[in-house]
C-alpha cells in the first residue's frame, strides 16, 4: 500500500507538471497504477486499411445485459497519441458498466484535415456493426474525446459529411461528450497545428461550431477554467451557446483544479480527486434520454442491414 501511494503521488506530480499537451510518460505512470480487474480487453482490432486504423475494446466484467458504449478519441494536436496510453479511460468507463472503444487514427504529417475524420467515421461504423459482440448496445452509442480528439468527436456528431461516407448519420449517437475541445479556432494560433489545417488557407467548414443544427445529439461539454491551450470561453462556452440557440440539450461544466491535460487525467483512479469528471460523464450517459431529434429514425441512424444483425 505504501509503494502504491508513492507511485500514485509520483504520477500526480508528473501529470500536474504538464501545461500544454498530454505526454506519454505521465500516461504510462497513470496506467501503471490503474487496475485491470474491472474489464476484459480485446486489443488490436482492425477497422480500416491503414496501419493506424486499429482499436481496443474494454468490456466490463460480469456484464449481464447490453451496455452503453463510448467511442473515445484521444488528443495530441492531431500529430501524436497512442490508444494504449489511454487504458485508464477504458478502465474508468468499464468500471461504470460502459463498453469503451478507443481508436487510433492517422496523424500529421502522414495526413492532414480531414483524413483523421474519415478514420473516425470508419471507427464509428465498426462500432455500430461489431460492438454487440463485445457486450455493447449500438443503440446507446456515445462519441467522446479530449482536446483534438474532442474536435474529432464533435465533427462526427455535428457534420454529417463524415458518417455519410460509411452510410451512417449523426443520429447514430445517443450523445456527444467533449473534454477541452477546440471547436472554434480560426485563425490558428498554434504553429504546430497550422499545417494540419492548411494555414493560412484553413477551410471555414473545418470548424465544429459552423455545423451546429437542431439535429445535433444531446451534448456534454467539460473544460478546465484555467486552460492555457484551448480557450474554454470561446470553445466550450461558444459551442454550448450555439447548441442552446439551436435548441439542442446541452450541459457545460468547468473545473477549477485541473488543467487542459489533467482534465482527462482526472478520469483515472489516481487523479480522480482533482475533479469529478468520470461522475459527470457517467451521469450524462446513464440519464440521457433517447435521441428524439427529427432526423433520428426508429433505428437511430443505423443502416437497416446492420440493425438486423
PDB file of C-alpha atoms in Angstrom:
ATOM      1  CA  UNK A   1       0.000   0.000   0.000  1.00  0.00           C
ATOM      2  CA  UNK A   2       2.850   2.381   0.797  1.00  0.00           C
ATOM      3  CA  UNK A   3       4.513   1.590  -2.529  1.00  0.00           C
ATOM      4  CA  UNK A   4       1.226   2.144  -4.359  1.00  0.00           C
ATOM      5  CA  UNK A   5       0.774   5.537  -2.664  1.00  0.00           C
ATOM      6  CA  UNK A   6       4.273   6.651  -3.609  1.00  0.00           C
ATOM      7  CA  UNK A   7       3.747   5.640  -7.226  1.00  0.00           C
ATOM      8  CA  UNK A   8       0.380   7.372  -7.314  1.00  0.00           C
ATOM      9  CA  UNK A   9       1.882  10.531  -5.827  1.00  0.00           C
ATOM     10  CA  UNK A  10       4.658  10.463  -8.418  1.00  0.00           C
ATOM     11  CA  UNK A  11       2.026  10.081 -11.116  1.00  0.00           C
ATOM     12  CA  UNK A  12       0.131  13.090  -9.807  1.00  0.00           C
ATOM     13  CA  UNK A  13       3.271  15.222  -9.755  1.00  0.00           C
ATOM     14  CA  UNK A  14       4.172  14.214 -13.300  1.00  0.00           C
ATOM     15  CA  UNK A  15       0.755  14.940 -14.703  1.00  0.00           C
ATOM     16  CA  UNK A  16       0.334  18.244 -12.879  1.00  0.00           C
ATOM     17  CA  UNK A  17       3.675  19.320 -14.363  1.00  0.00           C
ATOM     18  CA  UNK A  18       2.137  19.295 -17.827  1.00  0.00           C
ATOM     19  CA  UNK A  19       0.920  22.663 -19.071  1.00  0.00           C
ATOM     20  CA  UNK A  20       0.326  22.105 -22.758  1.00  0.00           C
ATOM     21  CA  UNK A  21      -0.096  18.569 -24.042  1.00  0.00           C
ATOM     22  CA  UNK A  22      -0.559  15.149 -22.541  1.00  0.00           C
ATOM     23  CA  UNK A  23       2.792  13.394 -22.814  1.00  0.00           C
ATOM     24  CA  UNK A  24       3.471   9.715 -22.918  1.00  0.00           C
ATOM     25  CA  UNK A  25       5.418   9.192 -19.685  1.00  0.00           C
ATOM     26  CA  UNK A  26       2.764  10.540 -17.280  1.00  0.00           C
ATOM     27  CA  UNK A  27       0.127   8.447 -19.010  1.00  0.00           C
ATOM     28  CA  UNK A  28       2.329   5.399 -18.618  1.00  0.00           C
ATOM     29  CA  UNK A  29       2.583   6.214 -14.902  1.00  0.00           C
ATOM     30  CA  UNK A  30      -1.193   6.526 -14.612  1.00  0.00           C
ATOM     31  CA  UNK A  31      -1.733   3.220 -16.376  1.00  0.00           C
ATOM     32  CA  UNK A  32       0.857   1.570 -14.113  1.00  0.00           C
ATOM     33  CA  UNK A  33      -1.340   2.251 -11.087  1.00  0.00           C
ATOM     34  CA  UNK A  34      -4.650   1.533 -12.819  1.00  0.00           C
ATOM     35  CA  UNK A  35      -6.292  -1.806 -12.112  1.00  0.00           C
ATOM     36  CA  UNK A  36      -7.152  -4.224 -14.899  1.00  0.00           C
ATOM     37  CA  UNK A  37      -9.627  -6.162 -12.756  1.00  0.00           C
ATOM     38  CA  UNK A  38     -12.722  -4.324 -13.975  1.00  0.00           C
ATOM     39  CA  UNK A  39     -12.641  -5.194 -17.663  1.00  0.00           C
ATOM     40  CA  UNK A  40     -11.858  -7.691 -20.374  1.00  0.00           C
ATOM     41  CA  UNK A  41      -9.774  -6.119 -23.120  1.00  0.00           C
ATOM     42  CA  UNK A  42      -9.770  -7.066 -26.782  1.00  0.00           C
ATOM     43  CA  UNK A  43      -6.823  -5.325 -28.420  1.00  0.00           C
ATOM     44  CA  UNK A  44      -5.517  -4.546 -31.902  1.00  0.00           C
ATOM     45  CA  UNK A  45      -8.810  -4.819 -33.758  1.00  0.00           C
ATOM     46  CA  UNK A  46      -8.508  -3.638 -37.359  1.00  0.00           C
ATOM     47  CA  UNK A  47     -11.220  -1.255 -38.530  1.00  0.00           C
ATOM     48  CA  UNK A  48      -9.623   0.085 -41.726  1.00  0.00           C
ATOM     49  CA  UNK A  49      -6.838  -0.366 -44.249  1.00  0.00           C
ATOM     50  CA  UNK A  50      -4.190   1.913 -42.712  1.00  0.00           C
ATOM     51  CA  UNK A  51      -1.840   0.574 -40.000  1.00  0.00           C
ATOM     52  CA  UNK A  52      -3.200   3.298 -37.692  1.00  0.00           C
ATOM     53  CA  UNK A  53      -6.745   2.004 -38.177  1.00  0.00           C
ATOM     54  CA  UNK A  54      -6.833  -0.177 -35.079  1.00  0.00           C
ATOM     55  CA  UNK A  55      -8.826  -0.007 -31.865  1.00  0.00           C
ATOM     56  CA  UNK A  56      -9.151  -1.642 -28.450  1.00  0.00           C
ATOM     57  CA  UNK A  57     -12.393  -2.608 -26.696  1.00  0.00           C
ATOM     58  CA  UNK A  58     -12.826  -2.614 -22.906  1.00  0.00           C
ATOM     59  CA  UNK A  59     -15.814  -4.699 -21.818  1.00  0.00           C
ATOM     60  CA  UNK A  60     -16.975  -4.518 -18.184  1.00  0.00           C
ATOM     61  CA  UNK A  61     -16.545  -7.769 -16.308  1.00  0.00           C
ATOM     62  CA  UNK A  62     -19.670  -9.573 -15.122  1.00  0.00           C
ATOM     63  CA  UNK A  63     -21.784  -7.870 -17.770  1.00  0.00           C
ATOM     64  CA  UNK A  64     -25.297  -9.349 -17.847  1.00  0.00           C
ATOM     65  CA  UNK A  65     -27.032  -7.205 -20.466  1.00  0.00           C
ATOM     66  CA  UNK A  66     -26.011  -4.993 -23.398  1.00  0.00           C
ATOM     67  CA  UNK A  67     -24.227  -1.920 -22.061  1.00  0.00           C
ATOM     68  CA  UNK A  68     -23.902   1.693 -23.194  1.00  0.00           C
ATOM     69  CA  UNK A  69     -20.914   2.294 -25.475  1.00  0.00           C
ATOM     70  CA  UNK A  70     -18.411   5.149 -25.652  1.00  0.00           C
ATOM     71  CA  UNK A  71     -16.229   5.609 -28.720  1.00  0.00           C
ATOM     72  CA  UNK A  72     -13.272   7.646 -27.425  1.00  0.00           C
ATOM     73  CA  UNK A  73     -10.720   9.722 -29.348  1.00  0.00           C
ATOM     74  CA  UNK A  74      -7.611  10.995 -27.550  1.00  0.00           C
ATOM     75  CA  UNK A  75      -5.856  14.308 -28.086  1.00  0.00           C
ATOM     76  CA  UNK A  76      -2.366  15.232 -29.220  1.00  0.00           C
ATOM     77  CA  UNK A  77      -2.774  18.149 -31.641  1.00  0.00           C
ATOM     78  CA  UNK A  78      -3.540  15.670 -34.462  1.00  0.00           C
ATOM     79  CA  UNK A  79       0.175  14.788 -34.514  1.00  0.00           C
ATOM     80  CA  UNK A  80       0.694  12.392 -31.594  1.00  0.00           C
ATOM     81  CA  UNK A  81      -1.083   9.824 -29.458  1.00  0.00           C
ATOM     82  CA  UNK A  82      -1.497   6.070 -28.995  1.00  0.00           C
ATOM     83  CA  UNK A  83      -4.615   4.244 -27.882  1.00  0.00           C
ATOM     84  CA  UNK A  84      -2.632   2.135 -25.415  1.00  0.00           C
ATOM     85  CA  UNK A  85      -1.782   5.260 -23.417  1.00  0.00           C
ATOM     86  CA  UNK A  86      -5.474   5.667 -22.611  1.00  0.00           C
ATOM     87  CA  UNK A  87      -6.108   2.327 -20.952  1.00  0.00           C
ATOM     88  CA  UNK A  88      -7.080   4.317 -17.853  1.00  0.00           C
ATOM     89  CA  UNK A  89     -10.023   5.770 -19.801  1.00  0.00           C
ATOM     90  CA  UNK A  90     -11.119   2.290 -20.838  1.00  0.00           C
ATOM     91  CA  UNK A  91     -10.843   1.068 -17.247  1.00  0.00           C
ATOM     92  CA  UNK A  92     -12.740   4.020 -15.829  1.00  0.00           C
ATOM     93  CA  UNK A  93     -15.663   3.630 -18.218  1.00  0.00           C
ATOM     94  CA  UNK A  94     -15.752  -0.154 -17.835  1.00  0.00           C
ATOM     95  CA  UNK A  95     -15.818   0.247 -14.050  1.00  0.00           C
ATOM     96  CA  UNK A  96     -19.116   2.108 -14.522  1.00  0.00           C
ATOM     97  CA  UNK A  97     -20.616  -0.610 -16.706  1.00  0.00           C
ATOM     98  CA  UNK A  98     -19.832   1.087 -20.021  1.00  0.00           C
ATOM     99  CA  UNK A  99     -18.146  -0.566 -23.013  1.00  0.00           C
ATOM    100  CA  UNK A 100     -15.235   1.612 -24.150  1.00  0.00           C
ATOM    101  CA  UNK A 101     -13.865   1.633 -27.691  1.00  0.00           C
ATOM    102  CA  UNK A 102     -10.566   3.513 -28.003  1.00  0.00           C
ATOM    103  CA  UNK A 103      -9.367   4.065 -31.552  1.00  0.00           C
ATOM    104  CA  UNK A 104      -6.135   5.183 -33.143  1.00  0.00           C
ATOM    105  CA  UNK A 105      -6.339   7.378 -36.239  1.00  0.00           C
ATOM    106  CA  UNK A 106      -3.915   8.775 -38.799  1.00  0.00           C
ATOM    107  CA  UNK A 107      -1.824  11.745 -37.707  1.00  0.00           C
ATOM    108  CA  UNK A 108       0.124  14.637 -39.182  1.00  0.00           C
ATOM    109  CA  UNK A 109       2.493  14.633 -41.061  1.00  0.00           C
ATOM    110  CA  UNK A 110       1.180  11.442 -42.679  1.00  0.00           C
ATOM    111  CA  UNK A 111      -2.166  13.145 -43.245  1.00  0.00           C
ATOM    112  CA  UNK A 112      -3.903  16.486 -42.812  1.00  0.00           C
ATOM    113  CA  UNK A 113      -7.521  17.527 -42.353  1.00  0.00           C
ATOM    114  CA  UNK A 114      -9.906  15.800 -42.962  1.00  0.00           C
ATOM    115  CA  UNK A 115      -8.264  12.333 -43.079  1.00  0.00           C
ATOM    116  CA  UNK A 116      -8.487  11.791 -39.319  1.00  0.00           C
ATOM    117  CA  UNK A 117     -12.227  12.450 -39.527  1.00  0.00           C
ATOM    118  CA  UNK A 118     -12.559   9.828 -42.245  1.00  0.00           C
ATOM    119  CA  UNK A 119     -10.808   7.402 -39.888  1.00  0.00           C
ATOM    120  CA  UNK A 120     -13.126   8.395 -37.060  1.00  0.00           C
ATOM    121  CA  UNK A 121     -16.145   7.655 -39.230  1.00  0.00           C
ATOM    122  CA  UNK A 122     -14.760   4.214 -40.045  1.00  0.00           C
ATOM    123  CA  UNK A 123     -14.199   3.540 -36.344  1.00  0.00           C
ATOM    124  CA  UNK A 124     -17.794   4.563 -35.669  1.00  0.00           C
ATOM    125  CA  UNK A 125     -19.032   2.251 -38.431  1.00  0.00           C
ATOM    126  CA  UNK A 126     -17.042  -0.641 -36.968  1.00  0.00           C
ATOM    127  CA  UNK A 127     -18.520   0.091 -33.547  1.00  0.00           C
ATOM    128  CA  UNK A 128     -22.068   0.108 -34.866  1.00  0.00           C
ATOM    129  CA  UNK A 129     -21.536  -3.178 -36.712  1.00  0.00           C
ATOM    130  CA  UNK A 130     -19.466  -5.107 -34.193  1.00  0.00           C
ATOM    131  CA  UNK A 131     -19.795  -3.782 -30.648  1.00  0.00           C
ATOM    132  CA  UNK A 132     -22.694  -6.084 -29.784  1.00  0.00           C
ATOM    133  CA  UNK A 133     -20.183  -8.953 -29.933  1.00  0.00           C
ATOM    134  CA  UNK A 134     -18.328  -7.280 -27.065  1.00  0.00           C
ATOM    135  CA  UNK A 135     -21.344  -6.659 -24.847  1.00  0.00           C
ATOM    136  CA  UNK A 136     -22.239  -3.198 -26.145  1.00  0.00           C
ATOM    137  CA  UNK A 137     -25.586  -1.825 -27.275  1.00  0.00           C
ATOM    138  CA  UNK A 138     -25.103   0.030 -30.602  1.00  0.00           C
ATOM    139  CA  UNK A 139     -28.338   1.921 -29.961  1.00  0.00           C
ATOM    140  CA  UNK A 140     -26.716   3.533 -26.914  1.00  0.00           C
ATOM    141  CA  UNK A 141     -23.556   4.800 -28.564  1.00  0.00           C
ATOM    142  CA  UNK A 142     -21.790   7.961 -27.387  1.00  0.00           C
ATOM    143  CA  UNK A 143     -18.857   9.671 -29.056  1.00  0.00           C
ATOM    144  CA  UNK A 144     -16.328  11.266 -26.722  1.00  0.00           C
ATOM    145  CA  UNK A 145     -12.931  12.888 -26.990  1.00  0.00           C
ATOM    146  CA  UNK A 146     -10.337  15.047 -25.290  1.00  0.00           C
ATOM    147  CA  UNK A 147      -8.630  18.073 -26.867  1.00  0.00           C
ATOM    148  CA  UNK A 148      -8.087  17.398 -30.593  1.00  0.00           C
ATOM    149  CA  UNK A 149      -9.917  14.113 -30.010  1.00  0.00           C
ATOM    150  CA  UNK A 150     -12.903  16.136 -28.806  1.00  0.00           C
ATOM    151  CA  UNK A 151     -12.703  18.050 -32.080  1.00  0.00           C
ATOM    152  CA  UNK A 152     -12.845  14.735 -33.973  1.00  0.00           C
ATOM    153  CA  UNK A 153     -15.813  13.610 -31.917  1.00  0.00           C
ATOM    154  CA  UNK A 154     -17.589  16.936 -32.404  1.00  0.00           C
ATOM    155  CA  UNK A 155     -17.179  16.839 -36.151  1.00  0.00           C
ATOM    156  CA  UNK A 156     -18.618  13.331 -36.335  1.00  0.00           C
ATOM    157  CA  UNK A 157     -21.552  14.415 -34.180  1.00  0.00           C
ATOM    158  CA  UNK A 158     -22.250  17.723 -35.934  1.00  0.00           C
ATOM    159  CA  UNK A 159     -21.096  17.493 -39.561  1.00  0.00           C
ATOM    160  CA  UNK A 160     -22.947  14.724 -41.448  1.00  0.00           C
ATOM    161  CA  UNK A 161     -20.385  14.547 -44.276  1.00  0.00           C
ATOM    162  CA  UNK A 162     -18.078  12.128 -42.491  1.00  0.00           C
ATOM    163  CA  UNK A 163     -20.565   9.499 -41.362  1.00  0.00           C
ATOM    164  CA  UNK A 164     -22.284   9.709 -44.735  1.00  0.00           C
ATOM    165  CA  UNK A 165     -19.138   8.135 -46.188  1.00  0.00           C
ATOM    166  CA  UNK A 166     -19.900   4.983 -44.179  1.00  0.00           C
ATOM    167  CA  UNK A 167     -23.680   5.091 -44.709  1.00  0.00           C
ATOM    168  CA  UNK A 168     -24.466   6.467 -41.249  1.00  0.00           C
ATOM    169  CA  UNK A 169     -25.795   9.742 -39.861  1.00  0.00           C
ATOM    170  CA  UNK A 170     -25.015  11.595 -36.607  1.00  0.00           C
ATOM    171  CA  UNK A 171     -28.337  10.260 -35.301  1.00  0.00           C
ATOM    172  CA  UNK A 172     -26.397   7.076 -34.570  1.00  0.00           C
ATOM    173  CA  UNK A 173     -25.014   8.847 -31.487  1.00  0.00           C
ATOM    174  CA  UNK A 174     -27.115   8.997 -28.342  1.00  0.00           C
ATOM    175  CA  UNK A 175     -24.837  11.841 -27.239  1.00  0.00           C
ATOM    176  CA  UNK A 176     -21.572  13.731 -27.701  1.00  0.00           C
ATOM    177  CA  UNK A 177     -19.097  14.316 -24.849  1.00  0.00           C
ATOM    178  CA  UNK A 178     -16.318  16.853 -25.347  1.00  0.00           C
ATOM    179  CA  UNK A 179     -13.431  17.464 -22.946  1.00  0.00           C
ATOM    180  CA  UNK A 180     -11.454  20.676 -23.547  1.00  0.00           C
ATOM    181  CA  UNK A 181     -12.120  20.556 -27.265  1.00  0.00           C
ATOM    182  CA  UNK A 182     -11.175  23.177 -29.866  1.00  0.00           C
ATOM    183  CA  UNK A 183     -14.432  23.890 -31.649  1.00  0.00           C
ATOM    184  CA  UNK A 184     -13.822  27.410 -32.976  1.00  0.00           C
ATOM    185  CA  UNK A 185     -10.128  28.141 -33.522  1.00  0.00           C
ATOM    186  CA  UNK A 186      -9.646  30.136 -36.717  1.00  0.00           C
ATOM    187  CA  UNK A 187      -7.296  31.830 -37.367  1.00  0.00           C
ATOM    188  CA  UNK A 188      -4.983  29.180 -35.950  1.00  0.00           C
ATOM    189  CA  UNK A 189      -2.508  30.488 -33.382  1.00  0.00           C
ATOM    190  CA  UNK A 190      -0.757  27.200 -32.553  1.00  0.00           C
ATOM    191  CA  UNK A 191       2.131  26.962 -35.010  1.00  0.00           C
ATOM    192  CA  UNK A 192       2.306  23.190 -34.675  1.00  0.00           C
ATOM    193  CA  UNK A 193      -1.336  22.840 -35.682  1.00  0.00           C
ATOM    194  CA  UNK A 194      -1.281  25.303 -38.580  1.00  0.00           C
ATOM    195  CA  UNK A 195      -0.074  22.873 -41.281  1.00  0.00           C
ATOM    196  CA  UNK A 196      -2.685  20.301 -40.222  1.00  0.00           C
ATOM    197  CA  UNK A 197      -5.396  22.695 -41.430  1.00  0.00           C
ATOM    198  CA  UNK A 198      -3.528  24.273 -44.385  1.00  0.00           C
ATOM    199  CA  UNK A 199      -2.880  27.627 -42.700  1.00  0.00           C
ATOM    200  CA  UNK A 200      -3.349  30.382 -43.818  1.00  0.00           C
ATOM    201  CA  UNK A 201      -5.982  28.842 -46.095  1.00  0.00           C
ATOM    202  CA  UNK A 202      -7.716  26.871 -43.358  1.00  0.00           C
ATOM    203  CA  UNK A 203     -11.189  25.875 -44.555  1.00  0.00           C
ATOM    204  CA  UNK A 204     -14.024  27.530 -42.654  1.00  0.00           C
ATOM    205  CA  UNK A 205     -16.028  24.316 -42.793  1.00  0.00           C
ATOM    206  CA  UNK A 206     -13.366  22.630 -40.644  1.00  0.00           C
ATOM    207  CA  UNK A 207     -14.843  24.282 -37.526  1.00  0.00           C
ATOM    208  CA  UNK A 208     -17.387  22.308 -35.482  1.00  0.00           C
ATOM    209  CA  UNK A 209     -19.220  25.457 -34.390  1.00  0.00           C
ATOM    210  CA  UNK A 210     -20.170  26.092 -38.026  1.00  0.00           C
ATOM    211  CA  UNK A 211     -22.087  22.798 -38.208  1.00  0.00           C
ATOM    212  CA  UNK A 212     -24.451  23.211 -35.275  1.00  0.00           C
ATOM    213  CA  UNK A 213     -28.086  22.461 -36.146  1.00  0.00           C
ATOM    214  CA  UNK A 214     -31.151  21.331 -34.246  1.00  0.00           C
ATOM    215  CA  UNK A 215     -30.275  17.775 -35.319  1.00  0.00           C
ATOM    216  CA  UNK A 216     -27.177  17.613 -33.104  1.00  0.00           C
ATOM    217  CA  UNK A 217     -27.221  14.940 -30.389  1.00  0.00           C
ATOM    218  CA  UNK A 218     -27.525  15.836 -26.697  1.00  0.00           C
ATOM    219  CA  UNK A 219     -24.162  17.188 -25.606  1.00  0.00           C
ATOM    220  CA  UNK A 220     -21.944  17.322 -22.521  1.00  0.00           C
ATOM    221  CA  UNK A 221     -19.069  19.823 -22.655  1.00  0.00           C
ATOM    222  CA  UNK A 222     -16.382  19.868 -19.956  1.00  0.00           C
ATOM    223  CA  UNK A 223     -13.372  22.153 -19.628  1.00  0.00           C
ATOM    224  CA  UNK A 224     -10.775  23.444 -17.206  1.00  0.00           C
ATOM    225  CA  UNK A 225     -11.358  27.015 -16.086  1.00  0.00           C
ATOM    226  CA  UNK A 226      -7.634  27.727 -16.434  1.00  0.00           C
ATOM    227  CA  UNK A 227      -6.919  26.052 -19.748  1.00  0.00           C
ATOM    228  CA  UNK A 228      -3.904  27.748 -21.311  1.00  0.00           C
ATOM    229  CA  UNK A 229      -4.010  25.710 -24.522  1.00  0.00           C
ATOM    230  CA  UNK A 230      -7.650  25.772 -25.670  1.00  0.00           C
ATOM    231  CA  UNK A 231      -9.622  28.834 -24.617  1.00  0.00           C
ATOM    232  CA  UNK A 232     -12.603  27.439 -22.674  1.00  0.00           C
ATOM    233  CA  UNK A 233     -14.774  30.542 -23.018  1.00  0.00           C
ATOM    234  CA  UNK A 234     -14.508  30.697 -26.798  1.00  0.00           C
ATOM    235  CA  UNK A 235     -14.580  26.976 -27.490  1.00  0.00           C
ATOM    236  CA  UNK A 236     -16.600  25.186 -24.813  1.00  0.00           C
ATOM    237  CA  UNK A 237     -18.720  28.220 -23.971  1.00  0.00           C
ATOM    238  CA  UNK A 238     -19.191  29.207 -27.587  1.00  0.00           C
ATOM    239  CA  UNK A 239     -20.253  25.751 -28.725  1.00  0.00           C
ATOM    240  CA  UNK A 240     -22.608  25.385 -25.764  1.00  0.00           C
ATOM    241  CA  UNK A 241     -24.251  28.695 -26.629  1.00  0.00           C
ATOM    242  CA  UNK A 242     -24.641  27.725 -30.281  1.00  0.00           C
ATOM    243  CA  UNK A 243     -26.220  24.410 -29.323  1.00  0.00           C
ATOM    244  CA  UNK A 244     -28.665  26.115 -26.974  1.00  0.00           C
ATOM    245  CA  UNK A 245     -29.623  28.553 -29.704  1.00  0.00           C
ATOM    246  CA  UNK A 246     -30.395  25.518 -31.880  1.00  0.00           C
ATOM    247  CA  UNK A 247     -32.488  24.059 -29.022  1.00  0.00           C
ATOM    248  CA  UNK A 248     -30.139  21.107 -28.521  1.00  0.00           C
ATOM    249  CA  UNK A 249     -29.943  19.727 -24.958  1.00  0.00           C
ATOM    250  CA  UNK A 250     -26.502  20.691 -23.680  1.00  0.00           C
ATOM    251  CA  UNK A 251     -24.725  20.767 -20.338  1.00  0.00           C
ATOM    252  CA  UNK A 252     -21.444  22.582 -19.822  1.00  0.00           C
ATOM    253  CA  UNK A 253     -19.285  22.375 -16.724  1.00  0.00           C
ATOM    254  CA  UNK A 254     -15.947  23.892 -15.769  1.00  0.00           C
ATOM    255  CA  UNK A 255     -13.460  22.627 -13.191  1.00  0.00           C
ATOM    256  CA  UNK A 256     -11.074  24.743 -11.135  1.00  0.00           C
ATOM    257  CA  UNK A 257      -8.386  22.290 -10.036  1.00  0.00           C
ATOM    258  CA  UNK A 258      -7.400  20.763 -13.373  1.00  0.00           C
ATOM    259  CA  UNK A 259      -5.521  21.908 -16.458  1.00  0.00           C
ATOM    260  CA  UNK A 260      -6.034  21.132 -20.121  1.00  0.00           C
ATOM    261  CA  UNK A 261      -4.101  17.881 -19.661  1.00  0.00           C
ATOM    262  CA  UNK A 262      -5.286  16.805 -16.223  1.00  0.00           C
ATOM    263  CA  UNK A 263      -8.943  17.210 -17.200  1.00  0.00           C
ATOM    264  CA  UNK A 264      -8.748  13.828 -18.924  1.00  0.00           C
ATOM    265  CA  UNK A 265      -6.265  12.534 -16.348  1.00  0.00           C
ATOM    266  CA  UNK A 266      -8.902  13.101 -13.664  1.00  0.00           C
ATOM    267  CA  UNK A 267     -10.875  10.213 -15.144  1.00  0.00           C
ATOM    268  CA  UNK A 268      -8.186   7.870 -13.814  1.00  0.00           C
ATOM    269  CA  UNK A 269      -8.231   6.375 -10.339  1.00  0.00           C
ATOM    270  CA  UNK A 270      -5.040   8.080  -9.099  1.00  0.00           C
ATOM    271  CA  UNK A 271      -6.189  11.565 -10.129  1.00  0.00           C
ATOM    272  CA  UNK A 272      -9.919  11.272  -9.576  1.00  0.00           C
ATOM    273  CA  UNK A 273      -9.782  13.582  -6.587  1.00  0.00           C
ATOM    274  CA  UNK A 274      -8.885  16.514  -8.841  1.00  0.00           C
ATOM    275  CA  UNK A 275     -12.351  16.785 -10.393  1.00  0.00           C
ATOM    276  CA  UNK A 276     -15.477  14.584 -10.705  1.00  0.00           C
ATOM    277  CA  UNK A 277     -15.073  14.192 -14.461  1.00  0.00           C
ATOM    278  CA  UNK A 278     -15.962  10.497 -14.504  1.00  0.00           C
ATOM    279  CA  UNK A 279     -19.010  11.035 -12.299  1.00  0.00           C
ATOM    280  CA  UNK A 280     -20.327  13.764 -14.606  1.00  0.00           C
ATOM    281  CA  UNK A 281     -19.709  11.684 -17.737  1.00  0.00           C
ATOM    282  CA  UNK A 282     -21.308   8.616 -16.173  1.00  0.00           C
ATOM    283  CA  UNK A 283     -24.366  10.587 -15.041  1.00  0.00           C
ATOM    284  CA  UNK A 284     -24.806  12.014 -18.546  1.00  0.00           C
ATOM    285  CA  UNK A 285     -24.674   8.563 -20.112  1.00  0.00           C
ATOM    286  CA  UNK A 286     -26.905   6.854 -17.572  1.00  0.00           C
ATOM    287  CA  UNK A 287     -29.580   9.556 -17.511  1.00  0.00           C
ATOM    288  CA  UNK A 288     -29.534  10.863 -21.074  1.00  0.00           C
ATOM    289  CA  UNK A 289     -32.877  10.211 -22.766  1.00  0.00           C
ATOM    290  CA  UNK A 290     -33.144   8.607 -26.148  1.00  0.00           C
ATOM    291  CA  UNK A 291     -32.219  10.912 -29.013  1.00  0.00           C
ATOM    292  CA  UNK A 292     -35.526  12.147 -30.368  1.00  0.00           C
ATOM    293  CA  UNK A 293     -34.273  14.683 -32.888  1.00  0.00           C
ATOM    294  CA  UNK A 294     -36.235  14.975 -36.096  1.00  0.00           C
ATOM    295  CA  UNK A 295     -33.595  13.121 -38.068  1.00  0.00           C
ATOM    296  CA  UNK A 296     -33.416  10.140 -35.756  1.00  0.00           C
ATOM    297  CA  UNK A 297     -35.230   7.235 -37.309  1.00  0.00           C
ATOM    298  CA  UNK A 298     -36.513   4.270 -35.373  1.00  0.00           C
ATOM    299  CA  UNK A 299     -33.147   2.610 -35.816  1.00  0.00           C
ATOM    300  CA  UNK A 300     -31.213   5.686 -34.584  1.00  0.00           C
ATOM    301  CA  UNK A 301     -29.356   6.272 -37.804  1.00  0.00           C
ATOM    302  CA  UNK A 302     -28.087   2.700 -38.113  1.00  0.00           C
ATOM    303  CA  UNK A 303     -28.319   1.118 -41.550  1.00  0.00           C
ATOM    304  CA  UNK A 304     -31.122  -1.425 -41.644  1.00  0.00           C
ATOM    305  CA  UNK A 305     -28.710  -4.176 -42.658  1.00  0.00           C
ATOM    306  CA  UNK A 306     -26.622  -3.551 -39.539  1.00  0.00           C
ATOM    307  CA  UNK A 307     -29.502  -3.383 -37.093  1.00  0.00           C
ATOM    308  CA  UNK A 308     -30.815  -6.681 -38.387  1.00  0.00           C
ATOM    309  CA  UNK A 309     -27.639  -8.479 -37.419  1.00  0.00           C
TER     310      UNK A 309
END
